[in-house]
PDB file of C-alpha atoms in Angstrom:
ATOM      1  CA  MET A   1      10.799  -2.275   7.182  1.00 55.00           C
ATOM      2  CA  THR A   2       7.291  -3.530   7.880  1.00 63.00           C
ATOM      3  CA  THR A   3       6.660  -7.094   8.740  1.00 78.00           C
ATOM      4  CA  THR A   4       2.962  -7.046   9.195  1.00 83.00           C
ATOM      5  CA  PRO A   5       0.164  -5.818   6.937  1.00 91.00           C
ATOM      6  CA  ILE A   6      -0.428  -1.925   6.642  1.00 86.00           C
ATOM      7  CA  LEU A   7      -3.368  -0.063   5.160  1.00 87.00           C
ATOM      8  CA  LEU A   8      -2.299   3.040   3.091  1.00 82.00           C
ATOM      9  CA  ARG A   9      -4.549   5.907   2.032  1.00 84.00           C
ATOM     10  CA  PRO A  10      -2.873   7.773  -0.703  1.00 83.00           C
ATOM     11  CA  ARG A  11      -3.996  11.569  -0.747  1.00 86.00           C
ATOM     12  CA  ARG A  12      -6.304  12.516  -3.579  1.00 83.00           C
ATOM     13  CA  PHE A  13      -6.392  16.129  -4.945  1.00 88.00           C
ATOM     14  CA  GLN A  14      -9.684  17.049  -6.347  1.00 89.00           C
ATOM     15  CA  ASP A  15     -10.871  19.790  -8.621  1.00 90.00           C
ATOM     16  CA  THR A  16     -13.822  20.239 -11.128  1.00 94.00           C
ATOM     17  CA  ARG A  17     -12.163  17.642 -13.463  1.00 92.00           C
ATOM     18  CA  GLY A  18     -12.025  14.903 -10.810  1.00 89.00           C
ATOM     19  CA  TRP A  19      -9.029  14.020  -8.833  1.00 87.00           C
ATOM     20  CA  PHE A  20      -5.343  12.965  -8.988  1.00 87.00           C
ATOM     21  CA  SER A  21      -3.516  10.608  -6.764  1.00 81.00           C
ATOM     22  CA  GLU A  22       0.240   9.556  -6.414  1.00 84.00           C
ATOM     23  CA  THR A  23      -0.512   5.936  -5.835  1.00 85.00           C
ATOM     24  CA  TYR A  24       3.148   5.005  -5.257  1.00 84.00           C
ATOM     25  CA  SER A  25       6.210   6.930  -4.491  1.00 81.00           C
ATOM     26  CA  LYS A  26       9.386   5.128  -3.498  1.00 85.00           C
ATOM     27  CA  ALA A  27      10.368   8.308  -1.484  1.00 85.00           C
ATOM     28  CA  THR A  28       7.099   8.419   0.431  1.00 82.00           C
ATOM     29  CA  ALA A  29       7.241   4.760   1.172  1.00 80.00           C
ATOM     30  CA  ALA A  30      10.964   4.948   2.487  1.00 81.00           C
ATOM     31  CA  ALA A  31       9.848   7.967   4.756  1.00 82.00           C
ATOM     32  CA  ALA A  32       7.225   5.607   6.134  1.00 78.00           C
ATOM     33  CA  GLY A  33       9.685   2.855   6.922  1.00 79.00           C
ATOM     34  CA  ILE A  34       8.753   0.760   3.829  1.00 84.00           C
ATOM     35  CA  GLY A  35      11.940  -0.093   2.021  1.00 88.00           C
ATOM     36  CA  LEU A  36      10.581  -2.494  -0.763  1.00 92.00           C
ATOM     37  CA  THR A  37      11.537  -2.560  -4.393  1.00 93.00           C
ATOM     38  CA  PHE A  38       8.617  -3.534  -6.658  1.00 95.00           C
ATOM     39  CA  VAL A  39       9.688  -5.325  -9.875  1.00 96.00           C
ATOM     40  CA  GLN A  40       6.225  -6.296 -11.444  1.00 96.00           C
ATOM     41  CA  ASP A  41       2.795  -4.931 -11.672  1.00 96.00           C
ATOM     42  CA  ASN A  42      -0.230  -7.327 -11.780  1.00 97.00           C
ATOM     43  CA  GLN A  43      -3.950  -6.706 -12.619  1.00 97.00           C
ATOM     44  CA  SER A  44      -7.056  -8.677 -12.444  1.00 98.00           C
ATOM     45  CA  PHE A  45     -10.679  -8.369 -13.573  1.00 98.00           C
ATOM     46  CA  SER A  46     -13.476 -10.371 -11.897  1.00 98.00           C
ATOM     47  CA  ALA A  47     -16.858 -10.376 -13.658  1.00 97.00           C
ATOM     48  CA  ALA A  48     -18.981 -11.907 -10.859  1.00 97.00           C
ATOM     49  CA  THR A  49     -19.878 -10.624  -7.406  1.00 98.00           C
ATOM     50  CA  GLY A  50     -18.367 -13.245  -4.993  1.00 98.00           C
ATOM     51  CA  THR A  51     -15.217 -14.068  -6.997  1.00 98.00           C
ATOM     52  CA  VAL A  52     -12.582 -15.342  -4.541  1.00 98.00           C
ATOM     53  CA  ARG A  53      -8.989 -15.198  -5.560  1.00 97.00           C
ATOM     54  CA  GLY A  54      -6.441 -16.863  -3.243  1.00 94.00           C
ATOM     55  CA  LEU A  55      -5.307 -17.510  -0.687  1.00 98.00           C
ATOM     56  CA  HIS A  56      -1.849 -17.255  -2.558  1.00 98.00           C
ATOM     57  CA  PHE A  57       1.708 -16.722  -1.610  1.00 98.00           C
ATOM     58  CA  GLN A  58       5.028 -17.475  -3.527  1.00 97.00           C
ATOM     59  CA  ARG A  59       7.810 -19.475  -1.619  1.00 97.00           C
ATOM     60  CA  PRO A  60      11.455 -18.443  -1.390  1.00 97.00           C
ATOM     61  CA  PRO A  61      13.670 -17.815  -3.201  1.00 98.00           C
ATOM     62  CA  HIS A  62      10.943 -15.815  -5.156  1.00 98.00           C
ATOM     63  CA  ALA A  63       8.721 -14.855  -2.092  1.00 98.00           C
ATOM     64  CA  GLN A  64       6.624 -11.731  -2.793  1.00 97.00           C
ATOM     65  CA  ALA A  65       5.545  -8.787  -0.738  1.00 97.00           C
ATOM     66  CA  LYS A  66       2.564  -7.087  -2.366  1.00 97.00           C
ATOM     67  CA  LEU A  67       1.055  -3.671  -2.423  1.00 96.00           C
ATOM     68  CA  VAL A  68      -2.772  -4.109  -3.465  1.00 97.00           C
ATOM     69  CA  ARG A  69      -5.467  -1.697  -4.508  1.00 97.00           C
ATOM     70  CA  CYS A  70      -8.875  -1.949  -6.097  1.00 98.00           C
ATOM     71  CA  THR A  71      -8.904   0.180  -9.208  1.00 97.00           C
ATOM     72  CA  ARG A  72     -12.772  -0.493 -10.117  1.00 98.00           C
ATOM     73  CA  GLY A  73     -15.412  -1.730  -7.673  1.00 98.00           C
ATOM     74  CA  SER A  74     -14.621  -3.008  -4.133  1.00 98.00           C
ATOM     75  CA  ILE A  75     -13.222  -6.019  -2.332  1.00 98.00           C
ATOM     76  CA  ILE A  76     -12.533  -7.444   0.982  1.00 97.00           C
ATOM     77  CA  ASP A  77      -8.825  -8.230   1.044  1.00 97.00           C
ATOM     78  CA  TYR A  78      -7.378 -10.875   3.582  1.00 97.00           C
ATOM     79  CA  ALA A  79      -3.839 -11.521   4.815  1.00 97.00           C
ATOM     80  CA  VAL A  80      -3.207 -14.902   6.668  1.00 97.00           C
ATOM     81  CA  ASP A  81      -0.068 -15.167   8.857  1.00 97.00           C
ATOM     82  CA  ILE A  82       1.926 -18.299   7.719  1.00 98.00           C
ATOM     83  CA  ARG A  83       5.148 -17.457   9.399  1.00 97.00           C
ATOM     84  CA  ARG A  84       6.399 -20.608  11.263  1.00 96.00           C
ATOM     85  CA  GLY A  85       6.525 -20.136  15.003  1.00 96.00           C
ATOM     86  CA  SER A  86       4.533 -16.943  14.918  1.00 96.00           C
ATOM     87  CA  PRO A  87       2.034 -16.741  18.030  1.00 96.00           C
ATOM     88  CA  THR A  88      -0.510 -15.454  15.474  1.00 95.00           C
ATOM     89  CA  TYR A  89       0.134 -18.305  12.842  1.00 97.00           C
ATOM     90  CA  GLY A  90      -3.144 -19.108  10.928  1.00 97.00           C
ATOM     91  CA  ARG A  91      -4.826 -15.847  12.124  1.00 96.00           C
ATOM     92  CA  PHE A  92      -5.868 -13.127   9.420  1.00 96.00           C
ATOM     93  CA  VAL A  93      -6.555  -9.439   9.081  1.00 96.00           C
ATOM     94  CA  SER A  94      -8.771  -7.921   6.448  1.00 96.00           C
ATOM     95  CA  ALA A  95      -9.528  -4.514   4.907  1.00 96.00           C
ATOM     96  CA  ARG A  96     -12.143  -3.252   2.491  1.00 97.00           C
ATOM     97  CA  LEU A  97     -10.529  -1.706  -0.624  1.00 97.00           C
ATOM     98  CA  THR A  98     -12.457   0.401  -2.915  1.00 97.00           C
ATOM     99  CA  ALA A  99     -11.826   2.347  -6.185  1.00 97.00           C
ATOM    100  CA  GLU A 100     -13.761   5.251  -4.779  1.00 95.00           C
ATOM    101  CA  GLY A 101     -11.558   5.461  -1.598  1.00 95.00           C
ATOM    102  CA  GLY A 102      -8.287   4.487  -3.201  1.00 95.00           C
ATOM    103  CA  GLU A 103      -7.090   2.424  -0.077  1.00 95.00           C
ATOM    104  CA  GLN A 104      -4.142   0.163  -0.502  1.00 95.00           C
ATOM    105  CA  ILE A 105      -2.903  -2.880   1.623  1.00 95.00           C
ATOM    106  CA  LEU A 106       0.883  -3.780   1.935  1.00 94.00           C
ATOM    107  CA  LEU A 107       1.316  -7.424   2.556  1.00 95.00           C
ATOM    108  CA  PRO A 108       4.911  -8.455   3.494  1.00 95.00           C
ATOM    109  CA  VAL A 109       6.541 -11.753   2.829  1.00 97.00           C
ATOM    110  CA  GLY A 110       4.987 -14.455   5.013  1.00 97.00           C
ATOM    111  CA  PHE A 111       1.417 -13.947   4.441  1.00 97.00           C
ATOM    112  CA  ALA A 112      -1.048 -15.787   2.302  1.00 98.00           C
ATOM    113  CA  HIS A 113      -3.223 -13.306   0.208  1.00 98.00           C
ATOM    114  CA  GLY A 114      -6.776 -13.414  -0.978  1.00 98.00           C
ATOM    115  CA  PHE A 115      -9.687 -11.274  -1.800  1.00 98.00           C
ATOM    116  CA  VAL A 116     -13.481 -11.460  -2.652  1.00 98.00           C
ATOM    117  CA  THR A 117     -15.268  -9.087  -4.923  1.00 98.00           C
ATOM    118  CA  LEU A 118     -18.141  -7.246  -3.485  1.00 98.00           C
ATOM    119  CA  GLU A 119     -19.724  -6.247  -6.662  1.00 98.00           C
ATOM    120  CA  PRO A 120     -19.552  -7.132 -10.426  1.00 98.00           C
ATOM    121  CA  ASP A 121     -16.833  -6.042 -12.777  1.00 98.00           C
ATOM    122  CA  VAL A 122     -13.978  -5.507 -10.217  1.00 98.00           C
ATOM    123  CA  GLU A 123     -10.441  -4.736 -11.195  1.00 98.00           C
ATOM    124  CA  VAL A 124      -7.565  -5.153  -8.617  1.00 98.00           C
ATOM    125  CA  ALA A 125      -3.910  -3.982  -9.281  1.00 98.00           C
ATOM    126  CA  TYR A 126      -0.936  -4.946  -7.256  1.00 96.00           C
ATOM    127  CA  LYS A 127       2.710  -4.405  -7.325  1.00 97.00           C
ATOM    128  CA  VAL A 128       4.944  -7.352  -6.209  1.00 97.00           C
ATOM    129  CA  THR A 129       8.681  -7.491  -4.956  1.00 97.00           C
ATOM    130  CA  ASP A 130       9.607 -10.583  -7.065  1.00 98.00           C
ATOM    131  CA  PHE A 131       8.791 -12.003 -10.344  1.00 97.00           C
ATOM    132  CA  TYR A 132       6.181 -14.774 -10.723  1.00 96.00           C
ATOM    133  CA  ALA A 133       7.901 -18.063 -10.361  1.00 97.00           C
ATOM    134  CA  PRO A 134       5.508 -21.063 -11.123  1.00 97.00           C
ATOM    135  CA  GLU A 135       7.684 -23.457  -9.208  1.00 97.00           C
ATOM    136  CA  CYS A 136       7.410 -21.332  -6.106  1.00 98.00           C
ATOM    137  CA  ASP A 137       3.700 -20.908  -6.262  1.00 96.00           C
ATOM    138  CA  GLY A 138       1.773 -21.893  -3.154  1.00 97.00           C
ATOM    139  CA  GLY A 139      -1.648 -21.404  -1.560  1.00 98.00           C
ATOM    140  CA  LEU A 140      -4.179 -22.347   1.003  1.00 98.00           C
ATOM    141  CA  ILE A 141      -7.861 -23.253   0.489  1.00 98.00           C
ATOM    142  CA  TRP A 142     -10.089 -20.119   0.781  1.00 98.00           C
ATOM    143  CA  ASN A 143     -12.617 -21.717   3.198  1.00 98.00           C
ATOM    144  CA  ASP A 144     -10.343 -23.567   5.587  1.00 98.00           C
ATOM    145  CA  PRO A 145     -12.167 -23.846   8.936  1.00 97.00           C
ATOM    146  CA  ASP A 146      -8.919 -23.682  10.941  1.00 97.00           C
ATOM    147  CA  ILE A 147      -8.592 -19.972   9.477  1.00 98.00           C
ATOM    148  CA  GLY A 148     -12.086 -19.208   9.846  1.00 97.00           C
ATOM    149  CA  ILE A 149     -12.455 -16.300   7.308  1.00 97.00           C
ATOM    150  CA  TYR A 150     -15.964 -14.885   6.797  1.00 96.00           C
ATOM    151  CA  TRP A 151     -16.411 -14.320   3.130  1.00 97.00           C
ATOM    152  CA  PRO A 152     -19.292 -12.091   2.305  1.00 97.00           C
ATOM    153  CA  LEU A 153     -20.740 -14.016  -0.608  1.00 97.00           C
ATOM    154  CA  PRO A 154     -23.935 -13.781  -2.630  1.00 97.00           C
ATOM    155  CA  ALA A 155     -26.523 -16.562  -2.436  1.00 96.00           C
ATOM    156  CA  SER A 156     -25.019 -18.187  -5.378  1.00 95.00           C
ATOM    157  CA  GLY A 157     -21.749 -18.841  -3.490  1.00 96.00           C
ATOM    158  CA  ALA A 158     -18.191 -18.343  -4.357  1.00 97.00           C
ATOM    159  CA  SER A 159     -16.829 -18.029  -7.897  1.00 97.00           C
ATOM    160  CA  LEU A 160     -13.440 -19.779  -7.920  1.00 97.00           C
ATOM    161  CA  SER A 161     -10.779 -21.035 -10.256  1.00 97.00           C
ATOM    162  CA  GLU A 162     -10.103 -24.916 -10.368  1.00 97.00           C
ATOM    163  CA  LYS A 163      -6.699 -24.294  -9.106  1.00 96.00           C
ATOM    164  CA  ASP A 164      -7.982 -22.296  -6.019  1.00 97.00           C
ATOM    165  CA  ALA A 165     -10.733 -24.817  -5.232  1.00 97.00           C
ATOM    166  CA  ALA A 166      -7.988 -27.647  -4.873  1.00 97.00           C
ATOM    167  CA  LEU A 167      -5.525 -25.801  -2.620  1.00 98.00           C
ATOM    168  CA  PRO A 168      -4.495 -27.491   0.537  1.00 98.00           C
ATOM    169  CA  ARG A 169      -5.497 -26.698   4.085  1.00 98.00           C
ATOM    170  CA  LEU A 170      -3.258 -24.785   6.639  1.00 98.00           C
ATOM    171  CA  ALA A 171      -2.623 -28.083   8.576  1.00 98.00           C
ATOM    172  CA  GLU A 172      -0.978 -29.674   5.476  1.00 98.00           C
ATOM    173  CA  LEU A 173       1.315 -26.528   5.090  1.00 97.00           C
ATOM    174  CA  ASP A 174       5.089 -26.901   5.698  1.00 96.00           C
ATOM    175  CA  SER A 175       5.606 -23.109   5.812  1.00 97.00           C
ATOM    176  CA  PRO A 176       8.971 -21.842   4.335  1.00 97.00           C
ATOM    177  CA  PHE A 177       8.420 -18.517   6.105  1.00 97.00           C
ATOM    178  CA  GLU A 178      10.159 -17.785   9.601  1.00 95.00           C
ATOM    179  CA  TYR A 179       8.632 -15.559  12.298  1.00 96.00           C
ATOM    180  CA  ASP A 180      10.416 -12.386  12.595  1.00 90.00           C
ATOM    181  CA  GLY A 181       9.230 -11.179  15.980  1.00 89.00           C
ATOM    182  CA  ALA A 182       6.318  -8.954  14.988  1.00 88.00           C
ATOM    183  CA  PRO A 183       3.023 -10.797  15.773  1.00 86.00           C
ATOM    184  CA  LEU A 184      -0.082 -10.007  13.531  1.00 88.00           C
ATOM    185  CA  GLU A 185      -2.003  -7.013  14.828  1.00 85.00           C
ATOM    186  CA  PRO A 186      -5.051  -5.015  13.535  1.00 81.00           C
ATOM    187  CA  ILE A 187      -3.995  -3.292  10.397  1.00 75.00           C
ATOM    188  CA  PRO A 188      -2.472   0.234  11.161  1.00 64.00           C
ATOM    189  CA  GLU A 189      -3.053   3.114   8.695  1.00 60.00           C
ATOM    190  CA  LEU A 190      -0.391   5.195   7.294  1.00 51.00           C
TER     191      LEU A 190
END
């Protein structure tokens, strides 16, 4: 099973009507070494360019792996390693996800997740491996200088929720996630 983020590019079959794509198949995922069971689908809509959502995670016993895709518009998606003892703790990887390209990113447990919208009226859909549990909700402030993410924002700046604007810094995190021996690397494509 994967323990670092992976970029997936499901095939699209085109004809004169448009295209068809199998966006998730348990059998295809298993053949690629992804043995996750997804239990909930989520979707978000962001009206403004520069909407930042994250950096979010859910603590055990309801930790979540996520399979994220952009179904309308485009985003930059980020995964921050928050596995205690990891040599890449606090580092991040990112990928551009577009509705046009159909890319997906698989984010294992132990990573904080966030994204920024690159245009107006963006929709993002993601599958998760555990149900939402408010008592396990966690996050990091999006612009923590110790993480150092570059967020491509419009001149008006980031559009944030009050909750996301008040999240703590990485230095304040007592991470509940253990390092599993796989350091964060550039995102491989499957």
